[in-house]
PDB file of C-alpha atoms in Angstrom:
ATOM      1  CA  UNK A  59      -7.347 -85.553-214.865  1.00 44.00           C
ATOM      2  CA  UNK A  60      -6.822 -89.050-213.397  1.00 49.00           C
ATOM      3  CA  UNK A  61      -3.576 -91.049-213.162  1.00 57.00           C
ATOM      4  CA  UNK A  62      -2.975 -93.202-215.402  1.00 54.00           C
ATOM      5  CA  UNK A  63      -2.983 -97.181-214.506  1.00 54.00           C
ATOM      6  CA  UNK A  64      -0.077 -99.297-215.029  1.00 50.00           C
ATOM      7  CA  UNK A  65      -0.941-102.298-216.994  1.00 49.00           C
ATOM      8  CA  UNK A  66      -0.483-105.321-215.242  1.00 47.00           C
ATOM      9  CA  UNK A  67       2.774-107.565-215.961  1.00 47.00           C
ATOM     10  CA  UNK A  68       3.585-110.964-215.072  1.00 50.00           C
ATOM     11  CA  UNK A  69       6.701-110.244-213.186  1.00 63.00           C
ATOM     12  CA  UNK A  70       6.784-111.695-209.786  1.00 88.00           C
ATOM     13  CA  UNK A  71       8.195-108.544-208.629  1.00 97.00           C
ATOM     14  CA  UNK A  72       6.164-106.328-206.126  1.00 98.00           C
ATOM     15  CA  UNK A  73       6.930-102.586-206.508  1.00 98.00           C
ATOM     16  CA  UNK A  74       5.804 -99.755-203.802  1.00 98.00           C
ATOM     17  CA  UNK A  75       6.402 -95.831-203.623  1.00 98.00           C
ATOM     18  CA  UNK A  76       7.875 -94.289-200.478  1.00 98.00           C
ATOM     19  CA  UNK A  77       5.649 -91.589-198.438  1.00 98.00           C
ATOM     20  CA  UNK A  78       9.137 -89.522-198.151  1.00 97.00           C
ATOM     21  CA  UNK A  79       8.606 -88.347-201.862  1.00 97.00           C
ATOM     22  CA  UNK A  80       5.008 -87.977-201.129  1.00 98.00           C
ATOM     23  CA  UNK A  81       5.557 -85.451-198.447  1.00 96.00           C
ATOM     24  CA  UNK A  82       3.688 -82.743-199.735  1.00 95.00           C
ATOM     25  CA  UNK A  83       0.482 -84.846-200.059  1.00 97.00           C
ATOM     26  CA  UNK A  84      -1.839 -85.908-197.041  1.00 97.00           C
ATOM     27  CA  UNK A  85      -1.517 -89.744-196.263  1.00 98.00           C
ATOM     28  CA  UNK A  86      -4.795 -90.967-197.335  1.00 98.00           C
ATOM     29  CA  UNK A  87      -4.067 -88.842-200.777  1.00 98.00           C
ATOM     30  CA  UNK A  88      -0.483 -90.481-200.947  1.00 98.00           C
ATOM     31  CA  UNK A  89      -2.136 -93.873-200.572  1.00 98.00           C
ATOM     32  CA  UNK A  90      -4.869 -93.473-202.903  1.00 98.00           C
ATOM     33  CA  UNK A  91      -2.699 -91.865-205.594  1.00 98.00           C
ATOM     34  CA  UNK A  92      -0.489 -94.960-205.332  1.00 98.00           C
ATOM     35  CA  UNK A  93      -3.194 -97.377-205.435  1.00 98.00           C
ATOM     36  CA  UNK A  94      -4.736 -95.959-208.206  1.00 98.00           C
ATOM     37  CA  UNK A  95      -1.832 -95.927-210.058  1.00 98.00           C
ATOM     38  CA  UNK A  96      -1.537 -99.632-209.595  1.00 98.00           C
ATOM     39  CA  UNK A  97       1.209 -99.779-207.083  1.00 98.00           C
ATOM     40  CA  UNK A  98       1.248-103.270-205.127  1.00 98.00           C
ATOM     41  CA  UNK A  99       1.929-101.324-201.747  1.00 98.00           C
ATOM     42  CA  UNK A 100       3.800 -98.613-199.936  1.00 98.00           C
ATOM     43  CA  UNK A 101       6.995 -97.375-198.180  1.00 98.00           C
ATOM     44  CA  UNK A 102       5.558 -95.738-195.104  1.00 98.00           C
ATOM     45  CA  UNK A 103       8.284 -93.037-193.327  1.00 98.00           C
ATOM     46  CA  UNK A 104       7.177 -92.231-189.835  1.00 97.00           C
ATOM     47  CA  UNK A 105       7.139 -88.395-190.006  1.00 96.00           C
ATOM     48  CA  UNK A 106       4.815 -85.824-188.556  1.00 93.00           C
ATOM     49  CA  UNK A 107       2.969 -85.489-191.439  1.00 92.00           C
ATOM     50  CA  UNK A 108       2.833 -89.586-191.849  1.00 95.00           C
ATOM     51  CA  UNK A 109       1.556 -91.606-189.279  1.00 97.00           C
ATOM     52  CA  UNK A 110       3.581 -89.380-186.714  1.00 96.00           C
ATOM     53  CA  UNK A 111       4.857 -92.011-184.419  1.00 96.00           C
ATOM     54  CA  UNK A 112       5.158 -89.172-181.078  1.00 95.00           C
ATOM     55  CA  UNK A 113       1.816 -87.768-181.296  1.00 96.00           C
ATOM     56  CA  UNK A 114      -1.305 -88.991-179.048  1.00 96.00           C
ATOM     57  CA  UNK A 115      -3.237 -92.329-179.858  1.00 97.00           C
ATOM     58  CA  UNK A 116      -0.751 -93.646-182.331  1.00 97.00           C
ATOM     59  CA  UNK A 117      -2.487 -97.115-181.825  1.00 97.00           C
ATOM     60  CA  UNK A 118      -6.091 -96.299-183.022  1.00 98.00           C
ATOM     61  CA  UNK A 119      -4.508 -94.185-185.908  1.00 98.00           C
ATOM     62  CA  UNK A 120      -2.576 -97.297-186.850  1.00 98.00           C
ATOM     63  CA  UNK A 121      -5.593 -99.499-186.705  1.00 98.00           C
ATOM     64  CA  UNK A 122      -7.269 -96.844-188.841  1.00 98.00           C
ATOM     65  CA  UNK A 123      -4.572 -96.803-191.579  1.00 98.00           C
ATOM     66  CA  UNK A 124      -4.350-100.804-191.346  1.00 98.00           C
ATOM     67  CA  UNK A 125      -8.260-100.404-192.390  1.00 98.00           C
ATOM     68  CA  UNK A 126      -6.991 -98.327-195.413  1.00 98.00           C
ATOM     69  CA  UNK A 127      -3.962 -99.976-196.463  1.00 98.00           C
ATOM     70  CA  UNK A 128      -6.610-103.243-196.555  1.00 98.00           C
ATOM     71  CA  UNK A 129      -9.496-101.631-198.507  1.00 98.00           C
ATOM     72  CA  UNK A 130      -7.090 -99.618-200.905  1.00 98.00           C
ATOM     73  CA  UNK A 131      -5.104-103.238-201.507  1.00 98.00           C
ATOM     74  CA  UNK A 132      -1.635-101.605-200.307  1.00 98.00           C
ATOM     75  CA  UNK A 133       1.084-103.787-198.495  1.00 98.00           C
ATOM     76  CA  UNK A 134       3.528-101.970-196.057  1.00 98.00           C
ATOM     77  CA  UNK A 135       6.765-101.779-194.981  1.00 98.00           C
ATOM     78  CA  UNK A 136       7.941 -99.379-192.047  1.00 98.00           C
ATOM     79  CA  UNK A 137      10.592 -96.866-192.864  1.00 98.00           C
ATOM     80  CA  UNK A 138      12.160 -94.719-190.002  1.00 97.00           C
ATOM     81  CA  UNK A 139      14.361 -92.319-191.866  1.00 93.00           C
ATOM     82  CA  UNK A 140      12.292 -89.329-191.457  1.00 93.00           C
ATOM     83  CA  UNK A 141      15.068 -86.131-191.347  1.00 92.00           C
ATOM     84  CA  UNK A 142      13.807 -84.427-188.028  1.00 93.00           C
ATOM     85  CA  UNK A 143      11.440 -86.210-186.142  1.00 90.00           C
ATOM     86  CA  UNK A 144      13.298 -86.666-182.650  1.00 85.00           C
ATOM     87  CA  UNK A 145      15.081 -83.549-183.197  1.00 84.00           C
ATOM     88  CA  UNK A 146      14.207 -80.516-184.805  1.00 80.00           C
ATOM     89  CA  UNK A 147      17.804 -79.207-185.143  1.00 89.00           C
ATOM     90  CA  UNK A 148      19.431 -82.033-186.154  1.00 87.00           C
ATOM     91  CA  UNK A 149      19.062 -84.153-189.282  1.00 87.00           C
ATOM     92  CA  UNK A 150      18.269 -88.007-188.425  1.00 85.00           C
ATOM     93  CA  UNK A 151      19.393 -87.095-184.716  1.00 83.00           C
ATOM     94  CA  UNK A 152      20.090 -88.589-182.290  1.00 95.00           C
ATOM     95  CA  UNK A 153      21.202 -91.707-183.793  1.00 96.00           C
ATOM     96  CA  UNK A 154      22.244 -95.007-182.693  1.00 97.00           C
ATOM     97  CA  UNK A 155      25.900 -93.870-182.253  1.00 97.00           C
ATOM     98  CA  UNK A 156      25.570 -90.644-180.148  1.00 96.00           C
ATOM     99  CA  UNK A 157      27.731 -90.295-177.274  1.00 96.00           C
ATOM    100  CA  UNK A 158      25.004 -89.397-174.954  1.00 96.00           C
ATOM    101  CA  UNK A 159      23.218 -92.852-173.432  1.00 97.00           C
ATOM    102  CA  UNK A 160      19.847 -91.066-173.282  1.00 96.00           C
ATOM    103  CA  UNK A 161      19.873 -89.853-177.009  1.00 96.00           C
ATOM    104  CA  UNK A 162      20.919 -93.476-177.922  1.00 97.00           C
ATOM    105  CA  UNK A 163      17.720 -94.603-176.011  1.00 97.00           C
ATOM    106  CA  UNK A 164      15.686 -92.409-177.669  1.00 96.00           C
ATOM    107  CA  UNK A 165      16.591 -93.740-181.083  1.00 96.00           C
ATOM    108  CA  UNK A 166      16.315 -97.097-179.577  1.00 98.00           C
ATOM    109  CA  UNK A 167      12.478 -96.021-178.615  1.00 97.00           C
ATOM    110  CA  UNK A 168      11.613 -95.010-181.896  1.00 97.00           C
ATOM    111  CA  UNK A 169      12.229 -97.928-183.331  1.00 98.00           C
ATOM    112  CA  UNK A 170      10.833-100.278-180.912  1.00 98.00           C
ATOM    113  CA  UNK A 171       7.524 -98.128-181.626  1.00 98.00           C
ATOM    114  CA  UNK A 172       8.272 -98.248-185.508  1.00 98.00           C
ATOM    115  CA  UNK A 173       8.119-102.379-184.574  1.00 98.00           C
ATOM    116  CA  UNK A 174       4.922-102.326-182.880  1.00 98.00           C
ATOM    117  CA  UNK A 175       3.212-100.185-185.817  1.00 98.00           C
ATOM    118  CA  UNK A 176       4.730-102.599-188.350  1.00 98.00           C
ATOM    119  CA  UNK A 177       3.118-105.461-186.497  1.00 98.00           C
ATOM    120  CA  UNK A 178      -0.160-103.761-186.340  1.00 98.00           C
ATOM    121  CA  UNK A 179       0.008-102.685-189.655  1.00 98.00           C
ATOM    122  CA  UNK A 180       0.931-106.190-190.750  1.00 98.00           C
ATOM    123  CA  UNK A 181       4.501-104.525-192.375  1.00 98.00           C
ATOM    124  CA  UNK A 182       6.928-107.177-194.081  1.00 96.00           C
ATOM    125  CA  UNK A 183       9.978-105.571-192.557  1.00 98.00           C
ATOM    126  CA  UNK A 184      10.813-102.275-190.423  1.00 98.00           C
ATOM    127  CA  UNK A 185      13.763-100.451-192.027  1.00 98.00           C
ATOM    128  CA  UNK A 186      16.394 -98.759-190.001  1.00 98.00           C
ATOM    129  CA  UNK A 187      20.221 -97.596-190.581  1.00 97.00           C
ATOM    130  CA  UNK A 188      23.003 -96.885-188.352  1.00 97.00           C
ATOM    131  CA  UNK A 189      23.802 -93.185-188.456  1.00 96.00           C
ATOM    132  CA  UNK A 190      27.008 -91.285-189.128  1.00 96.00           C
ATOM    133  CA  UNK A 191      30.018 -91.722-186.606  1.00 97.00           C
ATOM    134  CA  UNK A 192      29.909 -89.175-184.165  1.00 96.00           C
ATOM    135  CA  UNK A 193      33.118 -86.996-184.434  1.00 95.00           C
ATOM    136  CA  UNK A 194      35.423 -87.705-181.906  1.00 95.00           C
ATOM    137  CA  UNK A 195      34.187 -91.207-181.523  1.00 97.00           C
ATOM    138  CA  UNK A 196      36.328 -93.917-182.754  1.00 97.00           C
ATOM    139  CA  UNK A 197      35.286 -96.814-185.139  1.00 97.00           C
ATOM    140  CA  UNK A 198      35.175 -99.721-182.586  1.00 97.00           C
ATOM    141  CA  UNK A 199      33.561 -97.603-179.899  1.00 98.00           C
ATOM    142  CA  UNK A 200      30.807 -96.804-182.652  1.00 98.00           C
ATOM    143  CA  UNK A 201      30.477-100.681-183.608  1.00 98.00           C
ATOM    144  CA  UNK A 202      29.733-101.294-180.260  1.00 98.00           C
ATOM    145  CA  UNK A 203      27.221 -98.711-179.586  1.00 98.00           C
ATOM    146  CA  UNK A 204      25.300 -99.642-182.842  1.00 98.00           C
ATOM    147  CA  UNK A 205      24.971-103.362-181.273  1.00 98.00           C
ATOM    148  CA  UNK A 206      24.025-102.734-178.051  1.00 98.00           C
ATOM    149  CA  UNK A 207      21.798-100.483-179.318  1.00 98.00           C
ATOM    150  CA  UNK A 208      19.719-102.739-181.457  1.00 98.00           C
ATOM    151  CA  UNK A 209      19.814-105.411-179.255  1.00 98.00           C
ATOM    152  CA  UNK A 210      16.269-104.079-177.797  1.00 98.00           C
ATOM    153  CA  UNK A 211      14.790-103.601-181.014  1.00 98.00           C
ATOM    154  CA  UNK A 212      15.573-106.931-182.474  1.00 98.00           C
ATOM    155  CA  UNK A 213      14.068-108.373-179.506  1.00 98.00           C
ATOM    156  CA  UNK A 214      11.193-106.368-179.663  1.00 98.00           C
ATOM    157  CA  UNK A 215      11.079-107.240-183.731  1.00 98.00           C
ATOM    158  CA  UNK A 216      11.203-111.530-182.281  1.00 98.00           C
ATOM    159  CA  UNK A 217       8.593-110.749-180.294  1.00 98.00           C
ATOM    160  CA  UNK A 218       6.423-109.484-183.309  1.00 98.00           C
ATOM    161  CA  UNK A 219       7.284-111.852-185.669  1.00 97.00           C
ATOM    162  CA  UNK A 220       8.927-108.453-188.067  1.00 98.00           C
ATOM    163  CA  UNK A 221      12.433-108.711-189.439  1.00 98.00           C
ATOM    164  CA  UNK A 222      14.809-105.428-189.006  1.00 98.00           C
ATOM    165  CA  UNK A 223      16.032-104.482-192.158  1.00 98.00           C
ATOM    166  CA  UNK A 224      19.173-102.212-191.813  1.00 98.00           C
ATOM    167  CA  UNK A 225      20.155-100.770-194.726  1.00 98.00           C
ATOM    168  CA  UNK A 226      24.080 -99.948-195.848  1.00 98.00           C
ATOM    169  CA  UNK A 227      23.895 -95.870-196.100  1.00 97.00           C
ATOM    170  CA  UNK A 228      26.636 -93.907-197.989  1.00 97.00           C
ATOM    171  CA  UNK A 229      28.555 -92.004-195.178  1.00 96.00           C
ATOM    172  CA  UNK A 230      27.427 -93.650-192.012  1.00 97.00           C
ATOM    173  CA  UNK A 231      28.901 -96.282-190.306  1.00 98.00           C
ATOM    174  CA  UNK A 232      27.188 -99.066-191.540  1.00 98.00           C
ATOM    175  CA  UNK A 233      27.597 -98.136-194.857  1.00 98.00           C
ATOM    176  CA  UNK A 234      28.497-101.186-196.916  1.00 98.00           C
ATOM    177  CA  UNK A 235      26.898-104.889-197.516  1.00 98.00           C
ATOM    178  CA  UNK A 236      30.516-106.029-196.383  1.00 98.00           C
ATOM    179  CA  UNK A 237      29.592-103.522-192.977  1.00 98.00           C
ATOM    180  CA  UNK A 238      26.383-105.012-192.722  1.00 98.00           C
ATOM    181  CA  UNK A 239      27.878-108.485-192.022  1.00 98.00           C
ATOM    182  CA  UNK A 240      30.391-106.883-189.607  1.00 98.00           C
ATOM    183  CA  UNK A 241      27.278-106.276-187.530  1.00 98.00           C
ATOM    184  CA  UNK A 242      25.734-109.246-188.395  1.00 98.00           C
ATOM    185  CA  UNK A 243      28.711-111.320-186.881  1.00 98.00           C
ATOM    186  CA  UNK A 244      28.508-109.301-184.153  1.00 97.00           C
ATOM    187  CA  UNK A 245      24.789-109.920-183.046  1.00 98.00           C
ATOM    188  CA  UNK A 246      25.530-113.968-183.427  1.00 97.00           C
ATOM    189  CA  UNK A 247      23.495-113.637-186.565  1.00 97.00           C
ATOM    190  CA  UNK A 248      20.116-112.956-184.713  1.00 97.00           C
ATOM    191  CA  UNK A 249      17.026-114.475-186.792  1.00 95.00           C
ATOM    192  CA  UNK A 250      15.125-111.221-187.281  1.00 97.00           C
ATOM    193  CA  UNK A 251      18.093-109.348-188.326  1.00 98.00           C
ATOM    194  CA  UNK A 252      18.096-108.537-192.168  1.00 98.00           C
ATOM    195  CA  UNK A 253      18.752-106.294-194.432  1.00 98.00           C
ATOM    196  CA  UNK A 254      17.810-103.124-196.822  1.00 98.00           C
ATOM    197  CA  UNK A 255      19.444-103.085-199.895  1.00 98.00           C
ATOM    198  CA  UNK A 256      18.823 -99.738-202.050  1.00 98.00           C
ATOM    199  CA  UNK A 257      20.028-100.618-205.446  1.00 98.00           C
ATOM    200  CA  UNK A 258      21.033 -96.886-205.938  1.00 98.00           C
ATOM    201  CA  UNK A 259      23.854 -97.269-203.411  1.00 98.00           C
ATOM    202  CA  UNK A 260      24.950-100.093-204.917  1.00 98.00           C
ATOM    203  CA  UNK A 261      25.561 -98.302-208.184  1.00 98.00           C
ATOM    204  CA  UNK A 262      27.279 -95.441-205.810  1.00 98.00           C
ATOM    205  CA  UNK A 263      29.592 -97.547-203.784  1.00 97.00           C
ATOM    206  CA  UNK A 264      29.613-101.082-203.771  1.00 98.00           C
ATOM    207  CA  UNK A 265      32.798-103.355-205.784  1.00 97.00           C
ATOM    208  CA  UNK A 266      30.005-105.481-207.117  1.00 97.00           C
ATOM    209  CA  UNK A 267      27.268-104.408-209.785  1.00 98.00           C
ATOM    210  CA  UNK A 268      23.662-103.856-208.271  1.00 98.00           C
ATOM    211  CA  UNK A 269      22.760-107.147-210.213  1.00 98.00           C
ATOM    212  CA  UNK A 270      25.776-108.942-208.141  1.00 98.00           C
ATOM    213  CA  UNK A 271      24.964-107.147-205.460  1.00 98.00           C
ATOM    214  CA  UNK A 272      21.188-108.641-205.248  1.00 98.00           C
ATOM    215  CA  UNK A 273      22.581-111.879-205.552  1.00 98.00           C
ATOM    216  CA  UNK A 274      25.108-111.623-202.725  1.00 98.00           C
ATOM    217  CA  UNK A 275      22.509-110.328-200.509  1.00 98.00           C
ATOM    218  CA  UNK A 276      19.803-112.531-200.751  1.00 98.00           C
ATOM    219  CA  UNK A 277      19.395-114.474-198.217  1.00 97.00           C
ATOM    220  CA  UNK A 278      19.635-111.385-195.904  1.00 98.00           C
ATOM    221  CA  UNK A 279      17.039-109.541-198.317  1.00 98.00           C
ATOM    222  CA  UNK A 280      13.896-108.485-196.022  1.00 98.00           C
ATOM    223  CA  UNK A 281      13.163-104.837-197.920  1.00 98.00           C
ATOM    224  CA  UNK A 282      14.638-103.495-201.226  1.00 98.00           C
ATOM    225  CA  UNK A 283      14.713 -99.522-202.724  1.00 98.00           C
ATOM    226  CA  UNK A 284      15.178 -98.743-205.795  1.00 98.00           C
ATOM    227  CA  UNK A 285      16.254 -95.021-207.675  1.00 98.00           C
ATOM    228  CA  UNK A 286      18.598 -94.491-210.618  1.00 98.00           C
ATOM    229  CA  UNK A 287      22.161 -93.412-209.343  1.00 98.00           C
ATOM    230  CA  UNK A 288      25.613 -92.877-210.798  1.00 98.00           C
ATOM    231  CA  UNK A 289      29.257 -94.220-209.110  1.00 98.00           C
ATOM    232  CA  UNK A 290      30.827 -92.275-206.515  1.00 97.00           C
ATOM    233  CA  UNK A 291      27.717 -89.851-206.082  1.00 97.00           C
ATOM    234  CA  UNK A 292      25.320 -90.266-203.748  1.00 97.00           C
ATOM    235  CA  UNK A 293      22.425 -88.046-205.166  1.00 97.00           C
ATOM    236  CA  UNK A 294      18.821 -90.510-205.688  1.00 97.00           C
ATOM    237  CA  UNK A 295      17.727 -89.798-208.662  1.00 98.00           C
ATOM    238  CA  UNK A 296      14.732 -90.733-211.109  1.00 98.00           C
ATOM    239  CA  UNK A 297      14.503 -93.981-212.860  1.00 98.00           C
ATOM    240  CA  UNK A 298      16.580 -93.556-216.270  1.00 97.00           C
ATOM    241  CA  UNK A 299      18.644 -90.514-215.499  1.00 98.00           C
ATOM    242  CA  UNK A 300      21.256 -92.245-213.752  1.00 97.00           C
ATOM    243  CA  UNK A 301      23.692 -95.217-214.925  1.00 98.00           C
ATOM    244  CA  UNK A 302      21.730 -98.470-213.329  1.00 98.00           C
ATOM    245  CA  UNK A 303      21.246-101.104-215.896  1.00 98.00           C
ATOM    246  CA  UNK A 304      17.856-102.025-214.246  1.00 98.00           C
ATOM    247  CA  UNK A 305      17.031-105.183-216.124  1.00 98.00           C
ATOM    248  CA  UNK A 306      19.318-107.340-214.954  1.00 98.00           C
ATOM    249  CA  UNK A 307      19.133-106.303-211.032  1.00 98.00           C
ATOM    250  CA  UNK A 308      15.246-106.668-211.557  1.00 98.00           C
ATOM    251  CA  UNK A 309      15.907-110.082-213.279  1.00 97.00           C
ATOM    252  CA  UNK A 310      18.225-110.861-210.069  1.00 98.00           C
ATOM    253  CA  UNK A 311      16.054-109.983-207.389  1.00 98.00           C
ATOM    254  CA  UNK A 312      13.179-112.061-209.318  1.00 97.00           C
ATOM    255  CA  UNK A 313      15.633-114.881-209.355  1.00 97.00           C
ATOM    256  CA  UNK A 314      16.679-114.711-205.820  1.00 96.00           C
ATOM    257  CA  UNK A 315      13.156-115.589-204.671  1.00 94.00           C
ATOM    258  CA  UNK A 316      12.594-112.035-202.909  1.00 96.00           C
ATOM    259  CA  UNK A 317       8.684-111.598-201.671  1.00 94.00           C
ATOM    260  CA  UNK A 318       8.831-108.253-200.170  1.00 97.00           C
ATOM    261  CA  UNK A 319       8.130-104.556-202.021  1.00 98.00           C
ATOM    262  CA  UNK A 320      10.929-103.060-204.119  1.00 98.00           C
ATOM    263  CA  UNK A 321       9.743 -99.075-203.133  1.00 98.00           C
ATOM    264  CA  UNK A 322      11.036 -96.377-205.414  1.00 98.00           C
ATOM    265  CA  UNK A 323      12.762 -93.619-203.199  1.00 98.00           C
ATOM    266  CA  UNK A 324      13.039 -89.840-204.200  1.00 97.00           C
ATOM    267  CA  UNK A 325      12.739 -88.093-201.357  1.00 95.00           C
ATOM    268  CA  UNK A 326      14.404 -85.177-202.567  1.00 95.00           C
ATOM    269  CA  UNK A 327      11.387 -85.145-205.710  1.00 96.00           C
ATOM    270  CA  UNK A 328       8.753 -84.575-203.300  1.00 94.00           C
ATOM    271  CA  UNK A 329       7.792 -81.203-204.943  1.00 95.00           C
ATOM    272  CA  UNK A 330       6.680 -82.916-207.701  1.00 97.00           C
ATOM    273  CA  UNK A 331       6.067 -87.059-206.447  1.00 97.00           C
ATOM    274  CA  UNK A 332       3.133 -87.377-207.914  1.00 98.00           C
ATOM    275  CA  UNK A 333       4.737 -86.991-211.453  1.00 98.00           C
ATOM    276  CA  UNK A 334       7.258 -89.089-210.236  1.00 98.00           C
ATOM    277  CA  UNK A 335       5.126 -91.762-209.070  1.00 98.00           C
ATOM    278  CA  UNK A 336       3.159 -92.100-212.407  1.00 98.00           C
ATOM    279  CA  UNK A 337       6.847 -92.217-214.342  1.00 98.00           C
ATOM    280  CA  UNK A 338       8.358 -95.142-212.060  1.00 98.00           C
ATOM    281  CA  UNK A 339       5.858 -97.764-211.881  1.00 98.00           C
ATOM    282  CA  UNK A 340       5.642 -98.154-215.784  1.00 98.00           C
ATOM    283  CA  UNK A 341       9.072 -98.032-216.005  1.00 98.00           C
ATOM    284  CA  UNK A 342      10.192-100.905-213.073  1.00 98.00           C
ATOM    285  CA  UNK A 343       7.399-102.974-215.341  1.00 98.00           C
ATOM    286  CA  UNK A 344       9.204-102.678-218.700  1.00 97.00           C
ATOM    287  CA  UNK A 345      12.428-103.521-216.546  1.00 97.00           C
ATOM    288  CA  UNK A 346      11.061-106.102-214.970  1.00 96.00           C
ATOM    289  CA  UNK A 347       9.858-107.665-217.951  1.00 93.00           C
ATOM    290  CA  UNK A 348      12.689-106.830-220.686  1.00 87.00           C
ATOM    291  CA  UNK A 349      14.875-110.451-220.784  1.00 65.00           C
ATOM    292  CA  UNK A 350      18.329-109.750-218.631  1.00 56.00           C
ATOM    293  CA  UNK A 351      22.113-110.719-220.169  1.00 56.00           C
ATOM    294  CA  UNK A 352      22.995-114.050-219.021  1.00 53.00           C
ATOM    295  CA  UNK A 353      24.799-112.349-215.870  1.00 54.00           C
ATOM    296  CA  UNK A 354      28.774-112.865-215.831  1.00 51.00           C
ATOM    297  CA  UNK A 355      30.875-113.613-212.968  1.00 49.00           C
ATOM    298  CA  UNK A 356      30.887-110.900-210.903  1.00 46.00           C
ATOM    299  CA  UNK A 357      33.985-108.029-211.917  1.00 45.00           C
ATOM    300  CA  UNK A 358      34.423-105.725-208.952  1.00 43.00           C
ATOM    301  CA  UNK A 359      34.430-101.769-209.810  1.00 41.00           C
ATOM    302  CA  UNK A 360      36.776-100.923-207.214  1.00 40.00           C
ATOM    303  CA  UNK A 361      36.237 -98.797-204.686  1.00 38.00           C
ATOM    304  CA  UNK A 362      35.701 -95.308-205.362  1.00 36.00           C
ATOM    305  CA  UNK A 363      34.871 -92.834-202.546  1.00 37.00           C
ATOM    306  CA  UNK A 364      31.306 -91.684-202.352  1.00 41.00           C
ATOM    307  CA  UNK A 365      30.086 -88.463-201.756  1.00 43.00           C
ATOM    308  CA  UNK A 366      27.599 -88.922-199.024  1.00 42.00           C
ATOM    309  CA  UNK A 367      24.615 -87.059-198.487  1.00 45.00           C
ATOM    310  CA  UNK A 368      24.690 -88.154-194.794  1.00 41.00           C
ATOM    311  CA  UNK A 369      21.195 -89.582-194.864  1.00 42.00           C
ATOM    312  CA  UNK A 370      18.882 -92.677-195.649  1.00 44.00           C
ATOM    313  CA  UNK A 371      16.336 -90.332-196.889  1.00 44.00           C
ATOM    314  CA  UNK A 372      18.616 -87.464-198.231  1.00 49.00           C
TER     315      UNK A 372
END
């Protein structure tokens, strides 16, 4: 039976689904599914099963993919949260914080390659994250490594005209919006440094509500990921299975003027990816067209410690 296409709506928001939640599908099958369901775009995680960034002929494969995306009417964000793309034994390793400069350089090289892929695809941003602070590394050293490692990536972003969107990730060095601003100041506020805001992470550990996080982050928003989540528990949940009140969040996002994709991120539900892709878009359309209450002054939740999954893609 063919998947059910979501009805058209008048929301200004544009929704996508992450390929890290469709890892059991061939990339072309995943893209066709999302187009059939009515998604506006895709969050493309560069990985061995979906546009392997380390395999030969990347440029030719990327240009073929660009034609396919255009034919399907899908926009794209490039994401770099593949679990074992650089090291088959270290999840998300090496990172930008690794003690070994050669290992850090491998991650930098991957991000620069991702910027070029994004430029070739016409993507609106490249997503990345800091990584977990290695054992034995003090915080100041970790921040210094992060800032220095991102300089050549931001140079590549400026040349390509594609913003780099750093994601605050529970359990990582850069875990919160406040941490993003620390990095931004350390780098002298470069034009091509932006923010990936994960709505679930806001519910998990930010002192503000998710809707208030959107308003606070609006000037720097370059990419948005969305899923449900519970306070203090870093577990990506299908929409409606957690604690997030979505209409105020999507109302704030629409009011912010954000023009990029809002991408559903359910990597641990990839075994049933087509099912959750089919459910998620109607949920978002309903939430986006539900009148949200008038926002009240932000009331911090407090700051309980989160239970980190330790990865941007879980």
